[in-house]
Coordinates of C-alpha atoms and ligand atoms in Angstrom, one line a residue:
X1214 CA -68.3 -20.3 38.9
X1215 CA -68.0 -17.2 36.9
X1216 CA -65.8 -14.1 38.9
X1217 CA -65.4 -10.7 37.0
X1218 CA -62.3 -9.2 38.5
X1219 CA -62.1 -5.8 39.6
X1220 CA -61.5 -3.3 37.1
X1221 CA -58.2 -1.7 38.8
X1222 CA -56.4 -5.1 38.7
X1223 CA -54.4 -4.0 34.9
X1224 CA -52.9 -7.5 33.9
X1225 CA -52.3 -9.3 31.4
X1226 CA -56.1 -10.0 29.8
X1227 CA -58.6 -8.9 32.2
X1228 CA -57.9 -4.8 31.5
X1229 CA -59.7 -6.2 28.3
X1230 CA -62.5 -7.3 29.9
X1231 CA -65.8 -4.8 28.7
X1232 CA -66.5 -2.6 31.6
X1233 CA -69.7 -3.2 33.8
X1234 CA -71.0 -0.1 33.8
X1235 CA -73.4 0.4 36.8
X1236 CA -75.9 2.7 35.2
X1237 CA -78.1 1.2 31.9
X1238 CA -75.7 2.9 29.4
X1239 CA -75.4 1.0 26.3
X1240 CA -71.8 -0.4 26.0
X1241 CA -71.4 -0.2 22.4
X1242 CA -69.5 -3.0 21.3
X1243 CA -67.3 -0.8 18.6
X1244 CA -65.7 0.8 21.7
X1245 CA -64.5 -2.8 23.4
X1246 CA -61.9 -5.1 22.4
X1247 CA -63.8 -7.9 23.8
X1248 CA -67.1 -9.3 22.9
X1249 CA -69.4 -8.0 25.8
X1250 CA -69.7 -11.6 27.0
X1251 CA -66.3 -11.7 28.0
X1252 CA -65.4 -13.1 31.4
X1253 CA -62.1 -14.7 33.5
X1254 CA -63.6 -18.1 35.2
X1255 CA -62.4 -19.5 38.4
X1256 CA -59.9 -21.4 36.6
X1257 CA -57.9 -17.9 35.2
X1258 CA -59.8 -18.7 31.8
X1259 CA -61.2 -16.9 29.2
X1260 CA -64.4 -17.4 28.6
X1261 CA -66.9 -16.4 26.1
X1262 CA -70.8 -16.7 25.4
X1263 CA -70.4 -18.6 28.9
X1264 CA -67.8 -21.2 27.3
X1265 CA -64.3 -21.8 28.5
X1266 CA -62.0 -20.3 25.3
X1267 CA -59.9 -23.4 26.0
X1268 CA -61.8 -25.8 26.3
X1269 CA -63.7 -24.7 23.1
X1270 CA -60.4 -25.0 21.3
X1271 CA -59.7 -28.9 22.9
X1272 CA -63.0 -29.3 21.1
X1273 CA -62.7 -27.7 17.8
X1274 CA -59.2 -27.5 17.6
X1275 CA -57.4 -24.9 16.6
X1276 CA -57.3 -22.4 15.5
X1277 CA -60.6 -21.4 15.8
X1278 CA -62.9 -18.5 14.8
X1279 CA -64.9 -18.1 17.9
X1280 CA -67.7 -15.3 17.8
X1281 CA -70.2 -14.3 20.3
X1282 CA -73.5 -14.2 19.3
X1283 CA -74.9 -11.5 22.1
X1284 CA -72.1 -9.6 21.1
X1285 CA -73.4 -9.3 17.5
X1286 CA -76.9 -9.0 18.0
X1287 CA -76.5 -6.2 20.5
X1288 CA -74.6 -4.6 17.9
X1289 CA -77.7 -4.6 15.6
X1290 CA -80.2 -4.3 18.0
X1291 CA -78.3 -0.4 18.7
X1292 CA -78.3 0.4 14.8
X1293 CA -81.5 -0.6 14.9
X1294 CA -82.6 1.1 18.0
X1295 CA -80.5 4.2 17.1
X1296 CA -82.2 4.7 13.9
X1297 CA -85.7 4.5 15.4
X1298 CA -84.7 6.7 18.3
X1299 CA -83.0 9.8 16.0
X1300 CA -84.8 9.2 12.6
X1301 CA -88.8 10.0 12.4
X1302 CA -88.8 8.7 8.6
X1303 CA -88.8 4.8 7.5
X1304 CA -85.0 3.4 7.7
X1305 CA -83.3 0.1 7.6
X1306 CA -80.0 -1.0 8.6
X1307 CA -77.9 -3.3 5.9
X1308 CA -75.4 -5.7 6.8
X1309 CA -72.3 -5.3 4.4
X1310 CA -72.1 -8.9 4.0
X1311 CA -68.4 -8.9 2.6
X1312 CA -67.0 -9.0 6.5
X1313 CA -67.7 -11.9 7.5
X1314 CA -70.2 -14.3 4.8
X1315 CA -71.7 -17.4 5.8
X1316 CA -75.0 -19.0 6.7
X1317 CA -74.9 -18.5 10.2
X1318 CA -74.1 -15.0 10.2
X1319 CA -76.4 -13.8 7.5
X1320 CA -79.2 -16.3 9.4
X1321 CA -78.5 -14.4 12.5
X1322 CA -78.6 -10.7 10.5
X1323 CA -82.0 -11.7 9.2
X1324 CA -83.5 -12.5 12.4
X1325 CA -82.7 -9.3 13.9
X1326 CA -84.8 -7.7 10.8
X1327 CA -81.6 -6.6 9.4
X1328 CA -80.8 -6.6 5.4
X1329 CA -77.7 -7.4 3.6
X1330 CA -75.4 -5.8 1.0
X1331 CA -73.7 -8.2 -1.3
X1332 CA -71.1 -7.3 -3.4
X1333 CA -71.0 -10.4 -5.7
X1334 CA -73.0 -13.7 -6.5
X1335 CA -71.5 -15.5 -4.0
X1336 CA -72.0 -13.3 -1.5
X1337 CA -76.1 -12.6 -2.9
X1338 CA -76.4 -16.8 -3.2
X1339 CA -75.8 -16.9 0.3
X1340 CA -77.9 -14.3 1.4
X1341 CA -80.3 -16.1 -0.2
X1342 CA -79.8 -19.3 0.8
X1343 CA -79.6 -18.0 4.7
X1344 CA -83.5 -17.0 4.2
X1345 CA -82.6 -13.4 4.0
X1346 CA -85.6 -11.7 1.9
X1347 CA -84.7 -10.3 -1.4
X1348 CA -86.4 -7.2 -0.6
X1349 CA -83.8 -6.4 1.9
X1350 CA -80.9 -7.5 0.0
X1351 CA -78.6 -4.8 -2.2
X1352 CA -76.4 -5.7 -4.6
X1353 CA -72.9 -3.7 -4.8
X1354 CA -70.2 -4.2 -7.2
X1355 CA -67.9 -2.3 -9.5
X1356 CA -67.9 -4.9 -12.3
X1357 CA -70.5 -7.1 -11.9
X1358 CA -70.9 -9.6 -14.2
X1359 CA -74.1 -10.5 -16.6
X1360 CA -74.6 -13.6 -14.5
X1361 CA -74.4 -12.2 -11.2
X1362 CA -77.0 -9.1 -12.9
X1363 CA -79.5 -11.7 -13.9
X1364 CA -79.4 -13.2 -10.5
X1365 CA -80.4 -10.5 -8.9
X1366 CA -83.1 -9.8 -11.3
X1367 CA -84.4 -13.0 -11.5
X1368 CA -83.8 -12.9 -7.4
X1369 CA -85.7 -9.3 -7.0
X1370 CA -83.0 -8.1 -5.3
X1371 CA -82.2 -4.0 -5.5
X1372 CA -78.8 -3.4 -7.6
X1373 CA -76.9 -0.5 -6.9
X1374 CA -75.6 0.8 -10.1
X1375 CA -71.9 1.7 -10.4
X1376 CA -71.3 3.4 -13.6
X1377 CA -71.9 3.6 -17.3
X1378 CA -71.3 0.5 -18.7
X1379 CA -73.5 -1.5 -15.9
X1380 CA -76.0 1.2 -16.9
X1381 CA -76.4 -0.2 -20.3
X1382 CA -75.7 -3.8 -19.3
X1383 CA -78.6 -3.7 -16.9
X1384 CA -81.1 -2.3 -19.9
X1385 CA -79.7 -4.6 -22.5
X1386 CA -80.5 -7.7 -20.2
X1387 CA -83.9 -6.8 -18.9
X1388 CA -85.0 -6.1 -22.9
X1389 CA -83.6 -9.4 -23.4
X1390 CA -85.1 -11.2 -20.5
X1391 CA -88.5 -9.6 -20.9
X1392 CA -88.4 -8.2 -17.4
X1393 CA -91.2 -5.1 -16.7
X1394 CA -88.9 -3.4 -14.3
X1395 CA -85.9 -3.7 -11.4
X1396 CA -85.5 -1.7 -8.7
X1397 CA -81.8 0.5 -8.8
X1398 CA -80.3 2.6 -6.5
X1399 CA -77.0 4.8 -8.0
X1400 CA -73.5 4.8 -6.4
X1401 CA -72.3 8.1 -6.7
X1402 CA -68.7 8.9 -5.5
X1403 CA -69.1 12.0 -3.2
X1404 CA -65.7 13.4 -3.7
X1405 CA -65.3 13.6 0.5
X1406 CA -61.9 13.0 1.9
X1407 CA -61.6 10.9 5.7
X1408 CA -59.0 9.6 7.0
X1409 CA -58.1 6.1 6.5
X1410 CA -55.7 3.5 5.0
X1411 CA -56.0 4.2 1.7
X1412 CA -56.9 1.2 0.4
X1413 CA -60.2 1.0 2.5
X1414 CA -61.3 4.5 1.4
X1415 CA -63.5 5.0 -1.7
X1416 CA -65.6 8.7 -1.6
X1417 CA -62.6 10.2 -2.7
X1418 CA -63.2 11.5 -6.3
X1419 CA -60.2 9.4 -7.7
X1420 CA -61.8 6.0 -6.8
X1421 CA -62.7 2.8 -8.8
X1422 CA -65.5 3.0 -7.4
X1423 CA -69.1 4.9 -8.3
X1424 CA -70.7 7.4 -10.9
X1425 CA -68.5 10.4 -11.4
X1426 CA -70.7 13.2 -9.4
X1427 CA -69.6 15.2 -12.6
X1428 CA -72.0 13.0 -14.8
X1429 CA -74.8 13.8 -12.2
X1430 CA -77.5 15.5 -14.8
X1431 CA -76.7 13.2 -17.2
X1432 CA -76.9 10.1 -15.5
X1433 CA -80.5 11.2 -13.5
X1434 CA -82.0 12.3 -17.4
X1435 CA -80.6 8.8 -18.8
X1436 CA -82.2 6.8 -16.0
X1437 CA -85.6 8.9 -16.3
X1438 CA -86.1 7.7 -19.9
X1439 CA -85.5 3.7 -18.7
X1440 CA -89.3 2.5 -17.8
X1441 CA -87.4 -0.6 -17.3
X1442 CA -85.4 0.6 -14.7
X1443 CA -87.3 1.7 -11.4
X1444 CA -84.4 3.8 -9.9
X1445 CA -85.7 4.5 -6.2
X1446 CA -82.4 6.2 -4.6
X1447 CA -78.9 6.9 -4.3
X1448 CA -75.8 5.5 -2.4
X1449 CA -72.5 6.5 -1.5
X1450 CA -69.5 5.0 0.6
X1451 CA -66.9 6.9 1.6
X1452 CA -64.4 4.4 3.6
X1453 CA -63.8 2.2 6.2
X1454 CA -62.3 2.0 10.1
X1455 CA -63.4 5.9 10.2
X1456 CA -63.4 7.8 13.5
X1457 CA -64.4 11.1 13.0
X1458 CA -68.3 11.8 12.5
X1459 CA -67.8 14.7 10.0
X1460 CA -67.1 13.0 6.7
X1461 CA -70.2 11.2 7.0
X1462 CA -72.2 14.3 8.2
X1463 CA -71.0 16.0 5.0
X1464 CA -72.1 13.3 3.3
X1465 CA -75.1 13.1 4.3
X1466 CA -76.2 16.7 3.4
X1467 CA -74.5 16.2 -0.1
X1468 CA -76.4 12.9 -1.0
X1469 CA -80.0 15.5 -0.2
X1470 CA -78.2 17.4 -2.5
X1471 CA -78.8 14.7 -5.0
X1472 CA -82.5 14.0 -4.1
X1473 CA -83.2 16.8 -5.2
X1474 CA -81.4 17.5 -8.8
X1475 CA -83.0 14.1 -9.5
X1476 CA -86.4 15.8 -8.9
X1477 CA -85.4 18.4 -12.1
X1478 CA -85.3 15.2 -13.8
X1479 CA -88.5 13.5 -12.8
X1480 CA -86.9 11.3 -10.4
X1481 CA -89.1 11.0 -7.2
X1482 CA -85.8 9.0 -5.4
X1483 CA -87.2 8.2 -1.9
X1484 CA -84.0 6.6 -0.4
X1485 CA -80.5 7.0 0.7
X1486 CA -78.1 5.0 1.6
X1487 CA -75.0 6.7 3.3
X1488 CA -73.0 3.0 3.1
X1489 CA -70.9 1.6 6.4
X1490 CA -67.6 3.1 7.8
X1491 CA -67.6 3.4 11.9
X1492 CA -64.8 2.3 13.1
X1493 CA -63.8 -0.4 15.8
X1494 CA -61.0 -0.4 18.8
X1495 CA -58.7 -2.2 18.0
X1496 CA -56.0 -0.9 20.3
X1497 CA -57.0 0.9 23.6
X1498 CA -55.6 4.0 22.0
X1499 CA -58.7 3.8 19.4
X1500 CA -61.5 6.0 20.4
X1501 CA -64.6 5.5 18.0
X1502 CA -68.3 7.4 18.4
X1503 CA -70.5 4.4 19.6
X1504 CA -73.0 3.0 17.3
X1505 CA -75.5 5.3 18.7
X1506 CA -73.4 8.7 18.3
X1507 CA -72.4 7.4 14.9
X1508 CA -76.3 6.9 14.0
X1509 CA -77.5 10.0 15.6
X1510 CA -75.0 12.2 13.9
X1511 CA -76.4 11.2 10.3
X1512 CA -80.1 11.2 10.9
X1513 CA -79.4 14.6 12.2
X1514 CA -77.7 15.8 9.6
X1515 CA -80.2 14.7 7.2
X1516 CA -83.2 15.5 8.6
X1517 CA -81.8 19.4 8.5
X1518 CA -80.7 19.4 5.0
X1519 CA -84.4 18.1 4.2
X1520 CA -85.9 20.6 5.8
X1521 CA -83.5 23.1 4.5
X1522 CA -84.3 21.9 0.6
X1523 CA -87.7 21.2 1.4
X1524 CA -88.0 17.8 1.0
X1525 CA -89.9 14.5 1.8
X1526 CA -87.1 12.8 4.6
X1527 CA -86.0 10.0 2.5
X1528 CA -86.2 5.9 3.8
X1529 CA -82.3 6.2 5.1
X1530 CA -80.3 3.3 5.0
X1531 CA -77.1 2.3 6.3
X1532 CA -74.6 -0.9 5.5
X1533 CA -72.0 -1.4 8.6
X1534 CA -69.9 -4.4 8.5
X1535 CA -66.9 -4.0 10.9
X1536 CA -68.4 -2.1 13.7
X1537 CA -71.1 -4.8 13.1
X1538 CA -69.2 -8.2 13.4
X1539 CA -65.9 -7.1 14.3
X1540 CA -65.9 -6.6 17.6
X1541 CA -68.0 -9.6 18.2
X1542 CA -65.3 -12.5 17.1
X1543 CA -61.6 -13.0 18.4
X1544 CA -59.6 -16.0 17.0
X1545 CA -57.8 -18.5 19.1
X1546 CA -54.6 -19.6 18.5
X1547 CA -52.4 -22.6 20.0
X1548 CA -48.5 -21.4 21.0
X1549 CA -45.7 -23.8 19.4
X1550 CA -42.0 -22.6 18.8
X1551 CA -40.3 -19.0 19.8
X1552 CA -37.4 -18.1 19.5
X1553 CA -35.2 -15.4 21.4
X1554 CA -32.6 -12.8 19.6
X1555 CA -30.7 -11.5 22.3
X1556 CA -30.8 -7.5 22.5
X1557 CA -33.1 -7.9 19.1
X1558 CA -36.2 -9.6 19.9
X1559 CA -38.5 -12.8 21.0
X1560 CA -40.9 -14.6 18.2
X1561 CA -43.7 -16.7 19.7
X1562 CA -45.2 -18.8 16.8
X1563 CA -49.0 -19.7 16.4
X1564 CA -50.8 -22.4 14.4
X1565 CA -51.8 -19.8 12.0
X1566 CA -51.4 -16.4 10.4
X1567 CA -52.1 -14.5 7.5
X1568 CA -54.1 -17.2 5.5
X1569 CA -56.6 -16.9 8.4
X1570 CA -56.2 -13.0 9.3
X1571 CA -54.5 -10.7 5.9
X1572 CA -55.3 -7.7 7.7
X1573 CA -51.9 -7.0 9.4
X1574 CA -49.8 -8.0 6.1
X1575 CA -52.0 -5.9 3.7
X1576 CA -52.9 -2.7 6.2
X1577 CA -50.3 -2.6 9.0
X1578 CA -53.3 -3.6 11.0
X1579 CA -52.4 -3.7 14.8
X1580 CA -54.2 -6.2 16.9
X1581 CA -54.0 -7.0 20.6
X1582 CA -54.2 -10.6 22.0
X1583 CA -54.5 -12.2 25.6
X1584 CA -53.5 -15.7 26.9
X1585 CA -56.7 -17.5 27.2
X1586 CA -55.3 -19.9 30.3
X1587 CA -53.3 -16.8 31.9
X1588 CA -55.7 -14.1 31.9
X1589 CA -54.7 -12.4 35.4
X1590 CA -51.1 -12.9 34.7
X1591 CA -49.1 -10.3 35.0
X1592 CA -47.7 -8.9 31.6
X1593 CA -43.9 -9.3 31.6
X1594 CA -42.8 -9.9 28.5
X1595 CA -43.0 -7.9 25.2
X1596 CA -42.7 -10.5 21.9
X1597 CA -43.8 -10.6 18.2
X1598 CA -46.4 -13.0 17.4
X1599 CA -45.4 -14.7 14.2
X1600 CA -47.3 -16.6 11.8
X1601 CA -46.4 -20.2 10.5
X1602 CA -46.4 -19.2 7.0
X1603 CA -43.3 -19.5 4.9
X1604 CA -43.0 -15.9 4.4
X1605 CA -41.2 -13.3 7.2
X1606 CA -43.7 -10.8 6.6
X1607 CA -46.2 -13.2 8.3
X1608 CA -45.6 -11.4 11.7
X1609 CA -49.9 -10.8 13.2
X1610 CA -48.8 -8.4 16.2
X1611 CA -45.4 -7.0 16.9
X1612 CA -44.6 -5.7 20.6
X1613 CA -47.5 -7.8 22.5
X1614 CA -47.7 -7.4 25.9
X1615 CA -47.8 -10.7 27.3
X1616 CA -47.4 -12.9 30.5
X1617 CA -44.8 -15.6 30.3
X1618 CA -45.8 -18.0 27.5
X1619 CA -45.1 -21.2 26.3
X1620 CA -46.0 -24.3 24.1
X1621 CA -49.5 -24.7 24.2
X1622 CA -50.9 -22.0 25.6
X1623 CA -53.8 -20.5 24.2
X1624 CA -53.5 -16.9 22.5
X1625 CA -56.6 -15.1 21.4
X1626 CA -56.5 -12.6 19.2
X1627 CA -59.2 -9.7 19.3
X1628 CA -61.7 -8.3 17.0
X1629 CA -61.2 -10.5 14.2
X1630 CA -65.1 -10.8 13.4
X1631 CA -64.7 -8.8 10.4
X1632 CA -62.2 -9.0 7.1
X1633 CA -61.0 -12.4 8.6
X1634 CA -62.8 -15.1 7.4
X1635 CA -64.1 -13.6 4.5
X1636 CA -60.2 -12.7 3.2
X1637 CA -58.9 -15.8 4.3
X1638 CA -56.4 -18.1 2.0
X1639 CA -55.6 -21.4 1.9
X1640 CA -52.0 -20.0 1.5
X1641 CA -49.0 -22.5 1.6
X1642 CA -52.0 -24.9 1.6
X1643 CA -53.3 -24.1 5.6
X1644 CA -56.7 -25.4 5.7
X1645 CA -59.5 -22.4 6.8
X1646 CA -60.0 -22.9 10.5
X1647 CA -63.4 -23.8 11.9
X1648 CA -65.7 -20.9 13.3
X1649 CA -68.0 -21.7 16.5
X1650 CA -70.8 -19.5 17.5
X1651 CA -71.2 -19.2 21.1
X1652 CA -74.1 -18.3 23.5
X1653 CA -75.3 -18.9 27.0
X1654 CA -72.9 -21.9 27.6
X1655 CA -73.2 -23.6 24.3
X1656 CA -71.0 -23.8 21.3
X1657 CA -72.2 -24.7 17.8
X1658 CA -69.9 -24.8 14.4
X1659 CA -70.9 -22.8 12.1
X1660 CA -68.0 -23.4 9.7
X1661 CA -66.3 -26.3 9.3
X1662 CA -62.5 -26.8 9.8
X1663 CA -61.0 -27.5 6.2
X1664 CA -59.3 -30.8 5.6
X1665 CA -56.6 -32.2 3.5
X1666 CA -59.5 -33.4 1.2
X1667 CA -60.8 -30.3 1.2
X1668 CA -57.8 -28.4 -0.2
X1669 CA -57.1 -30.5 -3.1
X1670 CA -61.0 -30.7 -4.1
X1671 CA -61.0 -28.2 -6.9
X1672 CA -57.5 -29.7 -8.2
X1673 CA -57.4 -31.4 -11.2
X1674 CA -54.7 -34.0 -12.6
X1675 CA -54.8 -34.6 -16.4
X1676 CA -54.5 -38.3 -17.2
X1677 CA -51.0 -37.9 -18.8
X1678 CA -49.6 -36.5 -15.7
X1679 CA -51.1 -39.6 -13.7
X1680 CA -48.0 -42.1 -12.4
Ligands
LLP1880 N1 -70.7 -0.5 1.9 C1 -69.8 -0.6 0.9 C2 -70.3 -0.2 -0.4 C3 -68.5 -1.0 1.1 O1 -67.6 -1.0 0.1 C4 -68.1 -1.3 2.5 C5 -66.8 -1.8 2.7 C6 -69.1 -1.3 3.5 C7 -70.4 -0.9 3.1 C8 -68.8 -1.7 4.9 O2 -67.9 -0.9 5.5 P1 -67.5 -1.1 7.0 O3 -68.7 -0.7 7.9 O4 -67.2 -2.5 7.2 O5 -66.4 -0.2 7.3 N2 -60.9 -5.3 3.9 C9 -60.8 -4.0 4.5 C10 -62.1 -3.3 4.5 C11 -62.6 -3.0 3.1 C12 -64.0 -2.4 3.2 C13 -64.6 -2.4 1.9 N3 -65.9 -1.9 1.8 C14 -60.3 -4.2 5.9 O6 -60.0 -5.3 6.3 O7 -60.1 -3.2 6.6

């Protein structure tokens, strides 16, 4: 028997819980730290996609990538909803693969008519293999490499060009291979600043990434003379985690911009892709648009600078990955050692750490966690959840707000769904946790837990080494 406690009671893990709102509004996922499924059971348990957190981990051990598919489809269902509701022209909704890749996910993406943005061969082989149509697949990269160009031709996937040299790598192979034509999109960098950690921000004109917006003319009358290359639009990404709605509305009206200097050129560019960038709560303190605001705010903006320049509305495109999948995934952990520094601090250990979430270590990331088998606890205690990894750095959230742990109790870490897995290590030789999906009571692995076997598979000893 499921009970949802009342929203007043502010303990330990159930002020997490999404909010049952009485009237239809969408609760957009981005704004909860919880995947919408999320419940306490009569047992004080977390529970998720209707299965007990706990008893999911005494099944697939630990620690485990849990994520909730209801969660993640409701999350495209609104970007797709969104778009249809606030954008009178064509418009599909990309899934920037690089957050979380697998089978499952990208199987799940494709059923929900979704495409997918890959960013390298592995990324576009799975895509593919997941039964995702090449039609809807994009191809991103800043140095892509002949191989992983000639897949995607071969594949008839759309390649988003990045800059010069690719320009002339792209032409050189399709003379060699014979090929009529490929469909291109440009990556411009639109020299807009938002505010971000650095390292996640890339529209800023001193990026690695994109066509200088300088080289504009010259890049539209170079592609205009290519009969092999069928260059149907332009895309731009300006960051990550991003909050305001601005930056992206200024985008927006500059990429029209670019519509139509291609037209001077001959160009007839009939899409845009405006790239991902809404931001997530992680922390109650984060306040992100919801998918819809986020979606209405650009299909807005564009549809006015069309009118203003007088042109066609183009086939707009987005590619969200962490307001996507994020939200949708938390990561379950199993308590071992702690120990207390009087007047300094207390460190509770987990069975994992930065091989299996970077985030923290690389961005300052701040997460927030529960205990799974304590939900309605009380919080009375403030410790640093450490990592197992032989480095001190290793720390996942410092200050948590927890109820009295101990040894082998469950802590869940939330919105992990996205930049987890996909930057995950096998560093000091952890194998990757398993990842479950879950939904209406049932579990199903959707990635296997590595194994011993598993981490040495790739190693090779030369005979002369052999004992
Ligand atoms: N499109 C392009 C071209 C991108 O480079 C990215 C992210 C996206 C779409 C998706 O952005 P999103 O909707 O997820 O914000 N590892 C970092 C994030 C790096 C994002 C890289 N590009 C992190 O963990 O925060």
């Amino acid at each position: 028997m499921v009970s949802t406690h009342p929203a007043e009671v502010q303990n330990a893990g159930t002020q997490y819980l999404p909010q049952r709102r009485n009237t239809s509004t969408n609760i957009s996922p981005n704004q909860e730290l919880l995947p919408l499924t999320a419940k306490v059971n009569s047992n004080d348990n977390l529970e998720i996609g209707g299965c007990d957190v706990t008893t999911l981990v005494e099944q697939f051990g630990s620690p485990l990538y849990i994520l909730d598919e209801a969660t993640l489809r409701t999350a495209c269902q609104q970007y797709r909803d969104s778009f249809k509701k606030y954008y009178p022209g064509e418009s599909q909704v990309l899934y920037a693969s690089k957050a979380w890749s697998c089978l499952a996910v990208c199987a799940m993406i494709a059923s929900e008519g979704l495409g997918i943005d890959v960013v390298s061969g592995g990324e576009l082989y799975t895509a593919l293999t997941a039964g995702m149509s090449p039609e809807k697949i994009y191809l991103h990269g800043n140095n892509k490499s002949r191989a992983e160009l000639t897949l995607a031709i071969e594949s008839g996937v759309t390649i988003v060009v990045d800059n010069w040299y690719e320009l002339h790598t792209l032409v050189e192979i399709l003379k060699a291979m014979s090929v009529p034509s490929t469909r291109i999109m440009l990556r411009l960098t639109p020299g807009i600043e938002c505010h971000t950690h650095e390292y996640i921000r890339t529209g800023h004109l001193d990026s690695k990434f994109g066509f200088d917006p300088n080289d504009l003319g010259e890049v539209f009358e170079f592609v205009s003379k290519q009969p092999t290359l069928n260059c149907v639009g332009v895309h731009a990404h300006i960051g990550s985690q991003i909050f305001e709605r601005q930056p992206h509305q200024d985008l927006g009206a500059v990429m029209v911009q670019w519509l139509r200097d291609a037209a001077k050129y001959g160009l007839n560019l009939t899409e845009l892709n405006v790239g991902g960038g809404l931001g997530i709560k992680y922390v109650e303190s984060d306040d992100p648009p919801s998918i819809e605001e986020w979606v209405k705010a650009i299909c807005e903006v564009v549809q006015a600078a069309c009118a203003a320049e007088n042109l066609p509305l183009p086939k707009l495109l987005s590619e969200p990955g962490r307001s996507l999948i994020a939200p949708a995934c938390v990561t379950a952990y199993t308590i071992g050692s702690s120990k207390t520094i009087p007047e300094i601090r207390t460190y509770v250990a987990i069975d994992g750490g930065m091989s299996d979430n970077p985030r923290p270590i690389t961005y300052q990331s701040v997460y927030r966690a529960v205990v799974a088998n304590k939900l309605s606890a009380p919080i009375t205690e403030t410790v640093t959840i450490a990592g197992k990894h032989c480095e001190s750095g290793d720390i996942l959230i410092k200050n948590a707000q927890l109820p009295k742990t101990e040894a082998g109790d469950i802590l869940v870490v939330m919105g992990t769904g996205a930049y987890n897995y996909s930057m995950a290590s096998n560093y000091n030789r952890l194998p990757r946790p398993a990842a479950v999906v879950v939904a209406d009571g049932e579990a199903n692995l959707i990635l296997q837990r590595e194994t011993y076997q598993d981490l040495i598979r790739q190693d090779c000893l030369p005979e002369r080494l052999k004992s």
